[in-house]
XYZ file of C-alpha atoms in Angstrom:
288
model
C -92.378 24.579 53.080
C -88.743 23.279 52.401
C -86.286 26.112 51.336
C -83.781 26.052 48.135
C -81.386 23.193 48.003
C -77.801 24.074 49.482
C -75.044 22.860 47.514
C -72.930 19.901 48.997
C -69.503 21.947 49.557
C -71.437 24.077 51.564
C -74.132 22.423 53.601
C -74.327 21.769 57.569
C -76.414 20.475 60.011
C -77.287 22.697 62.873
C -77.221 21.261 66.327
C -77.956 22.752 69.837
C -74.265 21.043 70.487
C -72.650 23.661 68.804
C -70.437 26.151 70.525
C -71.292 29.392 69.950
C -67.510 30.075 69.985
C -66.380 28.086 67.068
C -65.717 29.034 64.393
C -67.662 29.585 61.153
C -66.415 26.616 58.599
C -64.980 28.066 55.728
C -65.490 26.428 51.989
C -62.130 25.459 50.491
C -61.398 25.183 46.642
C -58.984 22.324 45.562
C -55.891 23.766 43.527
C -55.889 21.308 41.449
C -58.812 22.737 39.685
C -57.919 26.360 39.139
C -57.371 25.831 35.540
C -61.031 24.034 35.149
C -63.332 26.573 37.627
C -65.444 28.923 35.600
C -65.748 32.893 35.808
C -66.393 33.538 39.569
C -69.695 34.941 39.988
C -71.863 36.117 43.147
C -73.693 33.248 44.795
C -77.403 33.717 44.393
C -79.531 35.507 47.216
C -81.346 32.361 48.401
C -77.656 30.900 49.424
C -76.768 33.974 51.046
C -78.918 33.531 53.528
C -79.156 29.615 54.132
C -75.299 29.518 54.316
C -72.708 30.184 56.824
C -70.317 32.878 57.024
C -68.704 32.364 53.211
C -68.398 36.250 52.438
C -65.048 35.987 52.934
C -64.454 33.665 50.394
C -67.171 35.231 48.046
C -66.348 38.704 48.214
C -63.559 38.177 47.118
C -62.964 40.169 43.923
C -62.597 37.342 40.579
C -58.916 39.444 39.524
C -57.550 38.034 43.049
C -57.860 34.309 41.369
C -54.909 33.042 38.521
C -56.050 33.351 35.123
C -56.116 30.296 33.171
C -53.854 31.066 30.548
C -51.074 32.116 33.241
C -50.853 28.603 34.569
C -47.737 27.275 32.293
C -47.765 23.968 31.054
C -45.114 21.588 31.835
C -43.856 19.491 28.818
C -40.611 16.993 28.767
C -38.173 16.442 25.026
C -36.025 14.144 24.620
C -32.594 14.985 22.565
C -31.369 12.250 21.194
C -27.550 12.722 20.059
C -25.026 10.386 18.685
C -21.659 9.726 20.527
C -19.350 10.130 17.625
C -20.760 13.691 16.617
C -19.425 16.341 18.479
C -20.917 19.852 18.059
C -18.080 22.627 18.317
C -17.149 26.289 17.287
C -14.384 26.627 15.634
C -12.035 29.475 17.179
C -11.258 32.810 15.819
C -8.155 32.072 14.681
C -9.927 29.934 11.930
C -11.700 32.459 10.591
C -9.072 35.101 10.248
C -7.089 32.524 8.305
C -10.245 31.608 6.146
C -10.687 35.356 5.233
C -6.950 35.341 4.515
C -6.891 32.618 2.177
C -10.385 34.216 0.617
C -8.557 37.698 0.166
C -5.584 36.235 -1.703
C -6.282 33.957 -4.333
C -2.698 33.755 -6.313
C -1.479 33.087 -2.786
C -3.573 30.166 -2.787
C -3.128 28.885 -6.810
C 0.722 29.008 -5.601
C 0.266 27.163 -3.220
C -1.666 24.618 -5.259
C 1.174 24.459 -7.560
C 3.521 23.759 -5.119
C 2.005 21.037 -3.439
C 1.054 19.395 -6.910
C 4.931 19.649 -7.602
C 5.928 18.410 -3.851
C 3.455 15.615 -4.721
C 4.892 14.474 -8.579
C 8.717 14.609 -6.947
C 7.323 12.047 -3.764
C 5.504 9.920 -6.394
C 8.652 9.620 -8.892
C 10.845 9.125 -5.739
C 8.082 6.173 -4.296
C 8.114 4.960 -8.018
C 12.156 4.645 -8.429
C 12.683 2.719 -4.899
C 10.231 0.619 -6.117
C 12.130 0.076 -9.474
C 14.933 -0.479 -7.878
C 13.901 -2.919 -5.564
C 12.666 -4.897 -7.939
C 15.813 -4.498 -10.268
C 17.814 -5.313 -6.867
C 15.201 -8.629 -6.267
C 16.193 -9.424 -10.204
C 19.674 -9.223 -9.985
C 20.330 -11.172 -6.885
C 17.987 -13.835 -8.499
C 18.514 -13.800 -11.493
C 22.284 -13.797 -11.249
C 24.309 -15.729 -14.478
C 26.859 -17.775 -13.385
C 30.527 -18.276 -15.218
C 29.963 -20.976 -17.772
C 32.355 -23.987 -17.545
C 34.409 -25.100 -20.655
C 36.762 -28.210 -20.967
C 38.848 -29.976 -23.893
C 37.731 -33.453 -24.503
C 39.405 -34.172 -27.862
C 41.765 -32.439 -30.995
C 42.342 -33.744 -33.954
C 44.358 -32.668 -36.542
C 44.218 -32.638 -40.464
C 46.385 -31.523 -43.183
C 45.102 -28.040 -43.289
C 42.178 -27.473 -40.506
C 42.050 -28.505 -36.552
C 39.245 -29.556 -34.728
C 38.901 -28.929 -31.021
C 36.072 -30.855 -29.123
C 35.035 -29.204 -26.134
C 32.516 -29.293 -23.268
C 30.118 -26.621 -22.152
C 28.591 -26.605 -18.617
C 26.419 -24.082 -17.810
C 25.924 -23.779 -14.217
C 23.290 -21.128 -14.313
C 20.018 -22.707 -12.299
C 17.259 -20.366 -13.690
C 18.600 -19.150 -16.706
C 19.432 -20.899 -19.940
C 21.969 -19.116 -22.555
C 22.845 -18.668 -25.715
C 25.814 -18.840 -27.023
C 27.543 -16.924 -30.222
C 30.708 -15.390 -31.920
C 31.093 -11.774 -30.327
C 31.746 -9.224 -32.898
C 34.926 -9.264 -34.651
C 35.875 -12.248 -32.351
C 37.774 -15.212 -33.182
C 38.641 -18.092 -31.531
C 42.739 -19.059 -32.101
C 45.012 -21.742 -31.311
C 48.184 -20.968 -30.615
C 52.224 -22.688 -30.017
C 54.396 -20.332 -28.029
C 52.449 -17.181 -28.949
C 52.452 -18.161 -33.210
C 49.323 -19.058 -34.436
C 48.595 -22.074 -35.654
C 44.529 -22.092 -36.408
C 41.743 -20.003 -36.462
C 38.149 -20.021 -36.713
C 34.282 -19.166 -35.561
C 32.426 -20.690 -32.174
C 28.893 -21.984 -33.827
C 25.985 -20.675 -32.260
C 24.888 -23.001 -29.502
C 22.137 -22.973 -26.918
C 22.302 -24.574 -23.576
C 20.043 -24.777 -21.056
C 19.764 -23.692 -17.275
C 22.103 -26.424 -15.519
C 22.718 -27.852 -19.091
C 25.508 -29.563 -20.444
C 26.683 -29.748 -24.121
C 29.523 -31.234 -26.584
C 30.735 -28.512 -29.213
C 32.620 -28.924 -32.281
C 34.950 -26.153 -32.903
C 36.730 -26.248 -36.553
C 39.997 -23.818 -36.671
C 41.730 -23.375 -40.384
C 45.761 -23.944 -40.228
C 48.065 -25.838 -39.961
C 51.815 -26.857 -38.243
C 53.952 -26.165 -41.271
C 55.242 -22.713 -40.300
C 55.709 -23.339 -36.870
C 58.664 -25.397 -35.300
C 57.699 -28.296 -33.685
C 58.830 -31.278 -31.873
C 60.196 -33.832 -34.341
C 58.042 -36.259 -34.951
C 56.905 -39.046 -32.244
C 58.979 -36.976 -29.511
C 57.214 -38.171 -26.245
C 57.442 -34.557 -25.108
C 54.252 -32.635 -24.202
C 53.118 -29.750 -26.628
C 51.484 -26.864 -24.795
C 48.663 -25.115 -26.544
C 46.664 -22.260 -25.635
C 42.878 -21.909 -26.944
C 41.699 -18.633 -26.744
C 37.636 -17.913 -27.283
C 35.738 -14.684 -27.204
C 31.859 -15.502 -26.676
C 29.028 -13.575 -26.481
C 26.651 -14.733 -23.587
C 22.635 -14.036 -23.265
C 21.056 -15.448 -20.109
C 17.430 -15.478 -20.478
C 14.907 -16.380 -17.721
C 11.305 -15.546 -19.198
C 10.950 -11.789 -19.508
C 14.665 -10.942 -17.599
C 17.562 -11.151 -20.042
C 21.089 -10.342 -19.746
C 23.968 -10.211 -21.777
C 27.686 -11.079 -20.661
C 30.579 -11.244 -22.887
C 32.580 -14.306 -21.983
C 36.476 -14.719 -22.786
C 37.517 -18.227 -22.289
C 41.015 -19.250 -22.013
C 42.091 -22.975 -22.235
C 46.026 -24.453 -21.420
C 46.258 -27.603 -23.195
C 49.626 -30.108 -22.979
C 48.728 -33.053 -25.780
C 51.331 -35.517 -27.224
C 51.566 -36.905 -30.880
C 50.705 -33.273 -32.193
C 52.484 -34.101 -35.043
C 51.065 -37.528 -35.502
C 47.379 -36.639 -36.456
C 46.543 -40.687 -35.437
C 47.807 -40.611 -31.793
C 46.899 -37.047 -30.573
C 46.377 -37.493 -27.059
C 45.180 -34.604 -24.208
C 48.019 -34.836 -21.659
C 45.980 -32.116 -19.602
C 43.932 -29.012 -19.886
C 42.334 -26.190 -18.059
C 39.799 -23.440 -18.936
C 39.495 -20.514 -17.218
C 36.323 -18.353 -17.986
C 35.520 -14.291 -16.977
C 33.024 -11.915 -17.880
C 33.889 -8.792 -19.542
C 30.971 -6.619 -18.405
């Protein structure tokens, strides 16, 4: 009658070419499956005695084998963390001046004020070099120029003189107008005595423009000494003009007050018919 099945791990075949003084084989347990094996428990009587010399293994007590639960499990995480973010504790120092700052709040409204004051002073100072670089820009150009005035013509009547002149007005960007400053007067005068005077009519000339104005001055020669009549000798006159000048350009205006002086040598002065303009000159300036 066959006896009770061995188990494979622990099965042998006996042989007469065994040595008597080899040793028993001895039943190994992979460590790989420690965490898997079951409660250890006695092997039965019927393998007892159709095994080979595994008391060593069996006996031994179950507490002698790692519990399942003490085997730790390995595990692997990944932390992931941007470049540009930089984790950091601030030092101490920063938090004793924290708690300062939290301890003395009219410290810190005082310094609020002050810095909103520093701030309104940088802003008005940012605001006025700006001003006045623009104002600078402006003025160099925008700048008026002197106008130019010459005698063409003069003619004379029994009781009134009329001066033709020419106005130039230089000026490139700006065109001006042109009117009697304020208790001004524009005179003609022999050897410092008057001999006419009268009003420069309002005129407007543009930028680079050129104009003929008539200029009517009341008088006359009969209380001033003159020449006799057809002496070939040159008269000198002096015109003398007080104008009031605003240069426009757009939105940029300025106002000049212009005196304008004119030396004029004519012949026939007394001879209204043959007046002639030997020479002149006009000299212009600003006043402001």
């Amino acid at each position: 009658m066959e006896g009770p099945r061995l188990p494979p791990s622990a099965t042998f075949h006996e042989s007469h070419d065994d040595k008597p003084d080899d040793p028993p084989p001895t039943w190994h347990r992979p460590t790989s499956s420690l965490s898997s094996l079951p409660s250890q428990d006695p092997p039965p009587q019927h393998w007892r005695n159709h095994s080979l010399n595994l008391s060593p293994i069996l006996d031994t007590p179950s507490r002698s084998l790692p519990p399942q639960d003490s085997i730790p499990e390995l595990e692997t995480y990944v932390v992931q963390v941007p470049r540009d973010q930089i984790y950091w504790t601030p030092p101490p120092e920063h938090a004793k001046y924290v708690e300062k700052r939290r301890n003395n709040p009219e410290t810190n409204k005082k310094n609020g004020r002050s810095k909103r004051i520093m701030w309104f002073f940088i802003i008005l100072i940012v605001f006025g070099f700006i001003l006045g670089a623009i104002t600078l820009i402006l003025h160099l150009v925008f700048s008026p120029a002197l106008p130019i005035f010459s005698v063409e013509r003069l003619n004379v009547k029994p009781s009134s003189f009329e001066v033709t002149l020419r106005a130039e007005n230089p000026t490139s960007n700006m065109g001006v107008n042109y009117m009697m400053k304020r208790n001004g007067v524009v005179t003609l005068t022999y050897k410092n005595k008057s001999l006419g005077r009268g009003k420069f009519p309002k005129m407007f000339q543009a930028a680079s423009g050129s104009d003929k104005v008539n200029v009517k001055l009341d008088g006359s020669t009969k209380n001033v000494v003159m020449p006799p009549r057809g002496s070939k000798q040159p008269v000198s006159l002096v015109l003398k003009m007080e104008l009031k000048a605003d240069y426009e350009a757009g939105p940029v205006k300025k106002n000049k007050e212009v005196v304008v002086t004119c030396d004029v040598k004519v012949k026939g002065l007394l001879d209204s018919k043959k007046v002639e303009v030997v020479s002149e000159n006009c000299e212009s300036e600003f006043k402001n």
